[in-house]
Tab-separated table of C-alpha atoms and ligand atoms in Angstrom:
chain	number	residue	atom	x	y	z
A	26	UNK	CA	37.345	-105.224	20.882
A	27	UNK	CA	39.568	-108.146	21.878
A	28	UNK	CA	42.461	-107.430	24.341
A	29	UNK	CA	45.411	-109.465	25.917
A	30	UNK	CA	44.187	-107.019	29.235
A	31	UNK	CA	42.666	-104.600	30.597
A	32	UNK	CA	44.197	-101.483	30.432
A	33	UNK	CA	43.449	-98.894	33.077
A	34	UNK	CA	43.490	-94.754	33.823
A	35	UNK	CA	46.123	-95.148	36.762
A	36	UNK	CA	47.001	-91.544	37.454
A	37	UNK	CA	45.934	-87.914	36.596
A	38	UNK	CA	48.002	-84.576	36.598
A	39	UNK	CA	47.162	-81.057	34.740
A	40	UNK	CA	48.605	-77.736	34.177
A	41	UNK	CA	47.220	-74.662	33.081
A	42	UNK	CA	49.630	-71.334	33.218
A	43	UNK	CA	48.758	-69.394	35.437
A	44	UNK	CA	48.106	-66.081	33.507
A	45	UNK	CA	44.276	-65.364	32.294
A	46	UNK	CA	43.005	-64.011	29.306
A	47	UNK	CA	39.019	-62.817	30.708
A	48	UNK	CA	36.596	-61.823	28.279
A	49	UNK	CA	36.977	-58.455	29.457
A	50	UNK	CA	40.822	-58.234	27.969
A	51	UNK	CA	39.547	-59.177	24.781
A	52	UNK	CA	37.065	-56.850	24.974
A	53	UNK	CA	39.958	-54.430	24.437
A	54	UNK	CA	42.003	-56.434	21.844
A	55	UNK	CA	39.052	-57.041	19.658
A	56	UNK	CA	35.061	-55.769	18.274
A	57	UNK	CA	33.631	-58.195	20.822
A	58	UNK	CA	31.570	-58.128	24.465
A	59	UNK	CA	31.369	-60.623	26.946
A	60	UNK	CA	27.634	-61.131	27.038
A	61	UNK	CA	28.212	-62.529	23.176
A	62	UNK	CA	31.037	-64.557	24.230
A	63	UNK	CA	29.293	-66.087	27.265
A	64	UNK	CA	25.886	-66.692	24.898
A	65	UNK	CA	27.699	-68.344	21.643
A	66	UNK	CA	30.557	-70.750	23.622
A	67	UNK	CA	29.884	-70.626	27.204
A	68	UNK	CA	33.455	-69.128	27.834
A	69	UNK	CA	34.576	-66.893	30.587
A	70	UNK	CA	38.151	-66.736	30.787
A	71	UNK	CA	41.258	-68.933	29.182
A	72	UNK	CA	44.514	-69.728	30.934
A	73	UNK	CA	47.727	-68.349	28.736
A	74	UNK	CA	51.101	-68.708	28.307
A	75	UNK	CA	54.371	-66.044	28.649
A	76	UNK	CA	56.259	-65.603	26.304
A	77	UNK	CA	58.998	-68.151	26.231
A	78	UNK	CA	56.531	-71.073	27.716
A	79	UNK	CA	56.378	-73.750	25.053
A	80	UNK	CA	54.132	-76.914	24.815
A	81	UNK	CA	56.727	-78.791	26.261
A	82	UNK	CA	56.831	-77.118	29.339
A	83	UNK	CA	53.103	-77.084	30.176
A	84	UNK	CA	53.260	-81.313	29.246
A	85	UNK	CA	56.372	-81.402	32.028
A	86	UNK	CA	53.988	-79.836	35.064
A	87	UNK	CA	51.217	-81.778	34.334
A	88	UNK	CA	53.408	-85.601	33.532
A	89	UNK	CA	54.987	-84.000	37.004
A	90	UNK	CA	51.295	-84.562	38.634
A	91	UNK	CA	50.210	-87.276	37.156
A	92	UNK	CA	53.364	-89.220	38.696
A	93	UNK	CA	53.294	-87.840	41.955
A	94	UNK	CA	49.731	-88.757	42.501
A	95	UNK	CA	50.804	-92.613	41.358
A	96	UNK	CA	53.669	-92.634	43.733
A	97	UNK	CA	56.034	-92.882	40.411
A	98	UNK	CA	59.751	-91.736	38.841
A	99	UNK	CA	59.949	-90.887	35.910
A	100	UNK	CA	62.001	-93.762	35.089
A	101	UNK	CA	59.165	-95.928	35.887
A	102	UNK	CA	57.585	-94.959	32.446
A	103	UNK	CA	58.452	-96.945	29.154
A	104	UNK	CA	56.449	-94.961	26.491
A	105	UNK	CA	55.288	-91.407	26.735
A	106	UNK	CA	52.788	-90.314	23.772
A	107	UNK	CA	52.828	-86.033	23.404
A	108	UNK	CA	49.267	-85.261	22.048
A	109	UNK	CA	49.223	-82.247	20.494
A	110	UNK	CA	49.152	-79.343	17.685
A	111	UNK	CA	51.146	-77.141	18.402
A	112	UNK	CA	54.610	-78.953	19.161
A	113	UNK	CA	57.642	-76.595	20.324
A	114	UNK	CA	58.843	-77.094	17.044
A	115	UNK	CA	58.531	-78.836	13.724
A	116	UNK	CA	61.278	-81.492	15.131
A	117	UNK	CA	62.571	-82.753	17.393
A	118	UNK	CA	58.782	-83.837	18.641
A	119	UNK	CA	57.921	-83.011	21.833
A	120	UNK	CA	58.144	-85.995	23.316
A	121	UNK	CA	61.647	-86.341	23.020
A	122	UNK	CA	62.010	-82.723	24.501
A	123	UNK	CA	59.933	-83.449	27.399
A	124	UNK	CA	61.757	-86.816	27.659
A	125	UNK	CA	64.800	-84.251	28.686
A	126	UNK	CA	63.012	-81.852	30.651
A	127	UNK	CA	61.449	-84.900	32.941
A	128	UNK	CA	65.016	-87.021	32.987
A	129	UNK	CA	62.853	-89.723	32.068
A	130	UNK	CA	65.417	-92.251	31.739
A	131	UNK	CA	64.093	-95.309	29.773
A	132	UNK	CA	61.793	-93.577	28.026
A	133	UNK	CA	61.388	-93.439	24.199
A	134	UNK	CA	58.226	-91.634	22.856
A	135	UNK	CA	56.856	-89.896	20.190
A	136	UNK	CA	54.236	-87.101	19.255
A	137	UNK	CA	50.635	-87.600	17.785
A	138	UNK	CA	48.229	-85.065	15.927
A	139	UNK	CA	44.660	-85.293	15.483
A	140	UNK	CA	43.646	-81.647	16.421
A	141	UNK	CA	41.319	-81.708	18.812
A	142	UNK	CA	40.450	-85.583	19.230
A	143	UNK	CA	44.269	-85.845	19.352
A	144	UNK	CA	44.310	-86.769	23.028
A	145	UNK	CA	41.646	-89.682	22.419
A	146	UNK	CA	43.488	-91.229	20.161
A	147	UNK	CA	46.966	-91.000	21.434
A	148	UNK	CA	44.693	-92.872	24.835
A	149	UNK	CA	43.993	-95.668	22.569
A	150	UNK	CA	47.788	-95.907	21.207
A	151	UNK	CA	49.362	-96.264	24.872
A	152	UNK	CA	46.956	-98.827	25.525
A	153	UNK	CA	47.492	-101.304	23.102
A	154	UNK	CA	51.005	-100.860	23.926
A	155	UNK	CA	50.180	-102.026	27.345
A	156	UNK	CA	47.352	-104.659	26.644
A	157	UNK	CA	49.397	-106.544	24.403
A	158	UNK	CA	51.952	-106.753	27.113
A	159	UNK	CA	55.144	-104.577	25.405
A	160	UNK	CA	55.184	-102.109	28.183
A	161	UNK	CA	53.995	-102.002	31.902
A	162	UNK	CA	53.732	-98.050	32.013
A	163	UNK	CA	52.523	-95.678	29.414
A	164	UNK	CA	52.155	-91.700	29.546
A	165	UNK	CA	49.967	-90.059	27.924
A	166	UNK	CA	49.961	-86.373	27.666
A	167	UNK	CA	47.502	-83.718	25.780
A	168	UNK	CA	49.351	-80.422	25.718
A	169	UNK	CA	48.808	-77.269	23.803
A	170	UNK	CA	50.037	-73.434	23.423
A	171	UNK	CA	46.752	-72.832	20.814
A	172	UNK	CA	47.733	-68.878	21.877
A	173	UNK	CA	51.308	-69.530	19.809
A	174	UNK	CA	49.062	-70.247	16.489
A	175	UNK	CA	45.742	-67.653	17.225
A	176	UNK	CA	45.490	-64.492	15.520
A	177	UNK	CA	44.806	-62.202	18.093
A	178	UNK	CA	42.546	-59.516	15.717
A	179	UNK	CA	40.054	-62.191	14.426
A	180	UNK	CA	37.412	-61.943	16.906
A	181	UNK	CA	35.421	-65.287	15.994
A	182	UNK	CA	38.507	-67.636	16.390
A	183	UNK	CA	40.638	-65.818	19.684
A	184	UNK	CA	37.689	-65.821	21.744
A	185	UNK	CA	37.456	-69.567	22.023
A	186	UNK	CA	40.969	-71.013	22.518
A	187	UNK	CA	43.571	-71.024	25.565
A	188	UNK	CA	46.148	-73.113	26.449
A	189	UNK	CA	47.065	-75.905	28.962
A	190	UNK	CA	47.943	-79.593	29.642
A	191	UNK	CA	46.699	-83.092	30.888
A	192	UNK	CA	48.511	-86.242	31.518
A	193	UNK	CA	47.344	-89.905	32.555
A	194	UNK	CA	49.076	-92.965	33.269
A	195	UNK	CA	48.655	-96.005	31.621
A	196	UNK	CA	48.785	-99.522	33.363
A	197	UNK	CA	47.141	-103.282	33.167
A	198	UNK	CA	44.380	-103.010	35.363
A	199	UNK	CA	44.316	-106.013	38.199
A	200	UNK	CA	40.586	-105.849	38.682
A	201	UNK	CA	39.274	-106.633	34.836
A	202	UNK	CA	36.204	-105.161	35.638
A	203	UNK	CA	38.078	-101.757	35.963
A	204	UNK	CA	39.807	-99.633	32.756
A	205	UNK	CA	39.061	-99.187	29.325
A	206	UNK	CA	36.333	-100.732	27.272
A	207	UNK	CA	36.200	-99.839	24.070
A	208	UNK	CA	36.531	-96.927	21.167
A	209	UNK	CA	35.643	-96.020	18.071
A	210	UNK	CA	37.374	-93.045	15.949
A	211	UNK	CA	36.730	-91.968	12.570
A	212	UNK	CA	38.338	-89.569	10.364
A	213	UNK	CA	36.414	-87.693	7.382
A	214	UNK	CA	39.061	-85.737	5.472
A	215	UNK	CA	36.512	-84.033	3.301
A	216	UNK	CA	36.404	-81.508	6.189
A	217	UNK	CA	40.233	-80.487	6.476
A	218	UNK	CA	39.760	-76.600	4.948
A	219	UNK	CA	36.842	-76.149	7.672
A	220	UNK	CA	39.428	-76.078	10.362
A	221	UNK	CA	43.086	-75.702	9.431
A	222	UNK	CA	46.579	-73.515	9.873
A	223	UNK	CA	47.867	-73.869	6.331
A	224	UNK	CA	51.172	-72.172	6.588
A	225	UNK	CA	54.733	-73.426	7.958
A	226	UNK	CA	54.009	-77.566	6.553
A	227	UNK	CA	55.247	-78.491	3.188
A	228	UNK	CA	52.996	-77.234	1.564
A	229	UNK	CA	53.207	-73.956	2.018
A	230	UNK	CA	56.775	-73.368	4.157
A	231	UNK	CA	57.541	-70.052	5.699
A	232	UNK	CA	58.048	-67.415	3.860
A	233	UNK	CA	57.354	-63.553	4.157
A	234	UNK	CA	54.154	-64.350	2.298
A	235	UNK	CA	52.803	-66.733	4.135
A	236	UNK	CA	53.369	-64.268	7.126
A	237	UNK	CA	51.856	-61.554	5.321
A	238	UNK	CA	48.897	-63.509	4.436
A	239	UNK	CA	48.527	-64.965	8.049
A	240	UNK	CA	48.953	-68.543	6.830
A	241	UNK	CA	50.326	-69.644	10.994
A	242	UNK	CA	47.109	-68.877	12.454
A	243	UNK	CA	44.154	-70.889	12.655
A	244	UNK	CA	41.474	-70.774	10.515
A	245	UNK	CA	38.281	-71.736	10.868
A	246	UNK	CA	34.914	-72.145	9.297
A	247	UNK	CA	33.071	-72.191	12.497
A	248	UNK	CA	29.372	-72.958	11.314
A	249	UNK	CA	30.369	-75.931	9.444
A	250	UNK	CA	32.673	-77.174	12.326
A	251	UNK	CA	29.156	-76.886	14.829
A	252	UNK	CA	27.172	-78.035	12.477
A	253	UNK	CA	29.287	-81.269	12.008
A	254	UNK	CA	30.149	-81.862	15.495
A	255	UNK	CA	26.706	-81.902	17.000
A	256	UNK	CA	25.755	-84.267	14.758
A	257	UNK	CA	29.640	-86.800	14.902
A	258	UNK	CA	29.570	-86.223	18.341
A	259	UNK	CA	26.606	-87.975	19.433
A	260	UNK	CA	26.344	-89.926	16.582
A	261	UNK	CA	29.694	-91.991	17.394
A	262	UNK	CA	28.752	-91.757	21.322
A	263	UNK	CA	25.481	-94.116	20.027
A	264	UNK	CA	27.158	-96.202	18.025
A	265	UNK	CA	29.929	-96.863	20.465
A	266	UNK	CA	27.471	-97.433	23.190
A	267	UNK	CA	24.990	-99.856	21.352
A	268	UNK	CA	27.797	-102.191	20.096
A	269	UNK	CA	28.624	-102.534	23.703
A	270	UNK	CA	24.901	-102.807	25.088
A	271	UNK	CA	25.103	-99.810	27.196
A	272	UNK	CA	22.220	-97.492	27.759
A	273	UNK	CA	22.497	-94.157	27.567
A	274	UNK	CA	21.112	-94.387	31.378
A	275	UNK	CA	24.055	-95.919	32.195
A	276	UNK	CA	26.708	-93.574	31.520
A	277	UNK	CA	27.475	-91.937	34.803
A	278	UNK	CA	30.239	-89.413	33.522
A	279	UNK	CA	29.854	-87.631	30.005
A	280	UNK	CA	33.458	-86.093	29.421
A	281	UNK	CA	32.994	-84.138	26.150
A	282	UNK	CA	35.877	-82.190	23.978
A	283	UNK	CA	35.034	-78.762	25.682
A	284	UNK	CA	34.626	-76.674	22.080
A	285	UNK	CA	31.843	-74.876	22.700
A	286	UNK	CA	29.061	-75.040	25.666
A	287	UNK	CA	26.887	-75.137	23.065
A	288	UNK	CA	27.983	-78.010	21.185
A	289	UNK	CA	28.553	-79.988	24.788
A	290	UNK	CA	24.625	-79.236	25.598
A	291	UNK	CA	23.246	-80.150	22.417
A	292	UNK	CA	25.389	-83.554	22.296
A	293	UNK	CA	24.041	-84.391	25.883
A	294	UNK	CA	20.558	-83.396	24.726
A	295	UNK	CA	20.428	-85.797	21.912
A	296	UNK	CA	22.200	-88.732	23.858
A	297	UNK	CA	19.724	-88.137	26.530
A	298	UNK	CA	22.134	-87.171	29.083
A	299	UNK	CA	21.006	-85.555	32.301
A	300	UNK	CA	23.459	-82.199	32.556
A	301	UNK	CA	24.685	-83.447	36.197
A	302	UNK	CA	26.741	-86.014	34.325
A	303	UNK	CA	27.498	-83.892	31.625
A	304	UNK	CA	31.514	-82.187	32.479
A	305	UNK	CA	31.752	-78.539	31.407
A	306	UNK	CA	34.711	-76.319	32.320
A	307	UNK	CA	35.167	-74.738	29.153
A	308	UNK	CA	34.136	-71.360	31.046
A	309	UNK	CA	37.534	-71.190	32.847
A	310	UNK	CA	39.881	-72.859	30.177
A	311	UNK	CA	38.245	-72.471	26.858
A	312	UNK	CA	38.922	-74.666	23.624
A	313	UNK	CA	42.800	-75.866	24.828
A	314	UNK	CA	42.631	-78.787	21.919
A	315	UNK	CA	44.700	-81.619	22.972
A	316	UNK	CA	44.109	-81.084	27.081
A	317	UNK	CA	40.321	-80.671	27.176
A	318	UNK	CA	39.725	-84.040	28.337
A	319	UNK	CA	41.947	-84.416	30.815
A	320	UNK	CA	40.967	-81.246	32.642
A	321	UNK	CA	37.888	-82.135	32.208
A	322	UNK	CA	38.820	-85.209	33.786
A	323	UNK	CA	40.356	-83.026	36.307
A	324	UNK	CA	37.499	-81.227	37.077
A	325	UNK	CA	35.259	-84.362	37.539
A	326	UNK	CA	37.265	-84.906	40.070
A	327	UNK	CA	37.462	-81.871	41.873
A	328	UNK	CA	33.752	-81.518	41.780
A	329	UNK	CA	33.337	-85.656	43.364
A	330	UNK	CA	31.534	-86.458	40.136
A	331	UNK	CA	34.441	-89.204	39.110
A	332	UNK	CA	34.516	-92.575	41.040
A	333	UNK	CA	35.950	-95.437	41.304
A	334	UNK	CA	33.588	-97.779	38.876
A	335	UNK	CA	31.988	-95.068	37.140
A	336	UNK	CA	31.148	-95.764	33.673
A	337	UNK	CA	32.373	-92.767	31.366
A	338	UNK	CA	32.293	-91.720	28.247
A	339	UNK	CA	34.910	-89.496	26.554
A	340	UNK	CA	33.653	-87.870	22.926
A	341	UNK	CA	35.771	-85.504	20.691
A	342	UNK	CA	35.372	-84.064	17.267
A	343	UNK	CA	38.506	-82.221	15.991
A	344	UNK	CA	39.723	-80.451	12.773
A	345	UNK	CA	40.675	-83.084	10.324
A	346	UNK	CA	37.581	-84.185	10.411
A	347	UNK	CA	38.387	-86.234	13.322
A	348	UNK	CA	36.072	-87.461	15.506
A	349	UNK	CA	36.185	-90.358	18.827
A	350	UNK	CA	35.132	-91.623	21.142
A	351	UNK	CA	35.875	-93.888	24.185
A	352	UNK	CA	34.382	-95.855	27.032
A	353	UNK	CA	36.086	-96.995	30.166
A	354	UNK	CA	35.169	-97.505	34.062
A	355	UNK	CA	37.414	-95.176	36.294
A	356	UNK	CA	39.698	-97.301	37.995
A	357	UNK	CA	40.659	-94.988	40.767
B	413	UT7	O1	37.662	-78.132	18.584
B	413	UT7	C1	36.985	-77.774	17.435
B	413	UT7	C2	37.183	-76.311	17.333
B	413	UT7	N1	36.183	-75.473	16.856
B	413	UT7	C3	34.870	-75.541	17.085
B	413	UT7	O2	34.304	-76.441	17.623
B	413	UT7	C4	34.121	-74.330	16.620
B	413	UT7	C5	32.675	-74.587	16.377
B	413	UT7	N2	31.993	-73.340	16.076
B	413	UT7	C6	31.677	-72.456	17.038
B	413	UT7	O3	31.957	-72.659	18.215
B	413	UT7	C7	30.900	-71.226	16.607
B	413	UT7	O4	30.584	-71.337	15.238
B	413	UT7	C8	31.678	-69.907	16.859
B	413	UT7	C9	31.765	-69.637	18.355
B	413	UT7	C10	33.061	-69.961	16.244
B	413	UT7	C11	30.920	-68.743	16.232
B	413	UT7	O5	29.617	-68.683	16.751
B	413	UT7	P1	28.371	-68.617	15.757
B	413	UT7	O6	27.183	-68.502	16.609
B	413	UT7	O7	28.451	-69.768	14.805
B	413	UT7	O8	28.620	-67.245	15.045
B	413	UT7	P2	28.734	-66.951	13.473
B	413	UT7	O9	30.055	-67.381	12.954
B	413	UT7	O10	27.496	-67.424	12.785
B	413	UT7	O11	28.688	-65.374	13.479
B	413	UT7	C12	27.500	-64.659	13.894
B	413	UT7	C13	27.865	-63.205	14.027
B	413	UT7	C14	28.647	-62.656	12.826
B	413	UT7	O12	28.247	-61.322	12.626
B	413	UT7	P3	27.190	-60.966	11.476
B	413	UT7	O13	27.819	-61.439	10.183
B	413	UT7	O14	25.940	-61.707	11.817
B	413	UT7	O15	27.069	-59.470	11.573
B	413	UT7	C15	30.071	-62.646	13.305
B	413	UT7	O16	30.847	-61.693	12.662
B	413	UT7	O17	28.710	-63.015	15.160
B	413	UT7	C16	29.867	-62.297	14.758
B	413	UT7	N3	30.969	-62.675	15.631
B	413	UT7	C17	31.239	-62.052	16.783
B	413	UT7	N4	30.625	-61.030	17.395
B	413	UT7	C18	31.154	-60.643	18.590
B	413	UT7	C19	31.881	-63.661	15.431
B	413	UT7	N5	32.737	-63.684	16.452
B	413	UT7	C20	32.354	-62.693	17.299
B	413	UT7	C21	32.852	-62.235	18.520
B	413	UT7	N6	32.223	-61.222	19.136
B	413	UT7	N7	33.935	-62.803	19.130
């Protein structure tokens, strides 16, 4: 991939709410147990919103973080990229709405949606934007309220998802050694009715049957979905790391989309991955879409497994099909 420069991961902030939604609750709401929960996706709990709390809001806290660890207003950002699927709204997009909320003066901005590799790809947006010079700062922030679209009596979709936010800065990295390397995304289109909320777009806009059919929920044929990303997932991880002549050795920090523990294991297994590399935090968060990565970033962090230099690899497969995947040193 040719650049003008480096681009760089300057800062990190997330936000999860603060209420939790424990296998036990749904336990009550649903015909499910925790031991089959814990065994098929490796979750234990998932943050959720109140009602009232919109996508926007959780995007706010965490673009909050993110600039207080940089030292940064928010007037010091140009561009700020929203990543996610469930927006407050059809329009305005979120971005412009958390523009507002932030006072983030000279700021313009604009949402992106690729399900669950949405965040990925909305990385790769900000930093041409940067590389090729047009702006000095760039925000990028997954967010999403997956409990505003889940219907909360089908027991093999409500388990998995929860809600939350993650948002990096974006800046030309001094030290070229430092920042991001390289991607590779691919979308397969042939997949879009494994994975899908088919009610409220233009093709099917609210009505009173498209509530009574459940049409705003997500549906999902979750077999297919496994079966596809355990195979895309390490698939594109290869190819992206062969074209750069990276070993699989090499990759300190494997930051998968956290879908399923199951799908994160068997991805590591056939990349050859040791599992001390591998992030996992899906068992406090669960599925949360567009913010898995950067919590999972997050968490690297917390646990002292994310350092300066590090080589990383981020990997997500998402409803669409979408699938990417990115490699970059951490530059901080
Ligand atoms: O970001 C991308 C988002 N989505 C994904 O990545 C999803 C990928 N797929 C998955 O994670 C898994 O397919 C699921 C977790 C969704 C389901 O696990 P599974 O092992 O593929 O289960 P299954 O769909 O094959 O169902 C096995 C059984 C069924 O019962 P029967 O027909 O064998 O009697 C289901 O009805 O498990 C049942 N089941 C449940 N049982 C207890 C499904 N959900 C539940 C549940 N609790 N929550």
């Amino acid at each position: 991939m040719s650049q003008l420069s480096r681009v760089k991961i300057s800062a990190l902030g997330t936000y999860v709410p603060p209420r939790l939604l424990t296998n036990a609750d749904l336990e009550k709401m649903v015909d499910t147990n925790n031991q089959w929960i814990l065994e098929r996706t490796g979750i234990r709990e998932r943050h959720i919103v109140d009602k009232g709390v919109a996508t926007s809001d959780l995007a706010v806290e965490a673009a909050k973080k993110a600039l207080a660890q940089r030292g940064l207003v928010p007037s010091d950002i140009d561009a700020l990229i929203v990543a996610t699927v469930t927006p407050d709204m059809m329009f305005p997009c979120t971005a412009c709405l958390v523009q507002n909320k932030l006072g983030a003066s000279s700021v313009w901005g604009f949402d992106m949606n690729a399900a669950c590799s949405s965040f990925v790809y909305a990385l790769q947006v900000g930093t041409q934007f940067v590389s090729t010079g047009a702006h000095k700062k760039v925000m990028v922030v997954g967010a999403d309220v997956m409990s505003s679209i889940i219907d909360y009596t089908d027991r093999a979709t409500c388990v998995i998802f929860g809600d939350g936010a993650g948002a990096v800065v974006l800046e030309q990295s001094e030290d070229d050694s430092l920042g991001i390397i390289d991607f590779l995304h691919e979308v397969d289109g042939s997949g879009g009715t494994s994975l899908y909320m088919p009610g409220g777009g233009s093709l099917h806009p609210s009505t009173h049957e498209t509530v009574d059919k459940r049409m705003h929920y997500v549906h999902q044929d979750g077999q297919a979905v496994f079966k596809f990303a355990v195979r895309k997932m390490s698939e594109i991880c290869e190819r992206l790391l062969q074209r750069n002549g990276v070993k699989g050795s090499e990759v300190k920090v494997f930051i998968p989309h956290q879908a399923n523990k199951r799908i994160i294991t068997a991805t590591a297994e056939r990349l050859g991955f040791h599992l001390d590399g591998v992030i996992i935090n899906i068992d406090r968060f669960g599925n949360t879409t567009s913010a898995t990565i950067p919590l999972a970033m997050n968490t690297a962090r917390e646990e002292g497994k994310l350092q300066k230099g590090d080589l990383v690899l981020l990997a997500s497969v998402g409803a669409g099909f979408t699938v990417g995947a990115t490699l970059l040193r951490w530059a901080f």
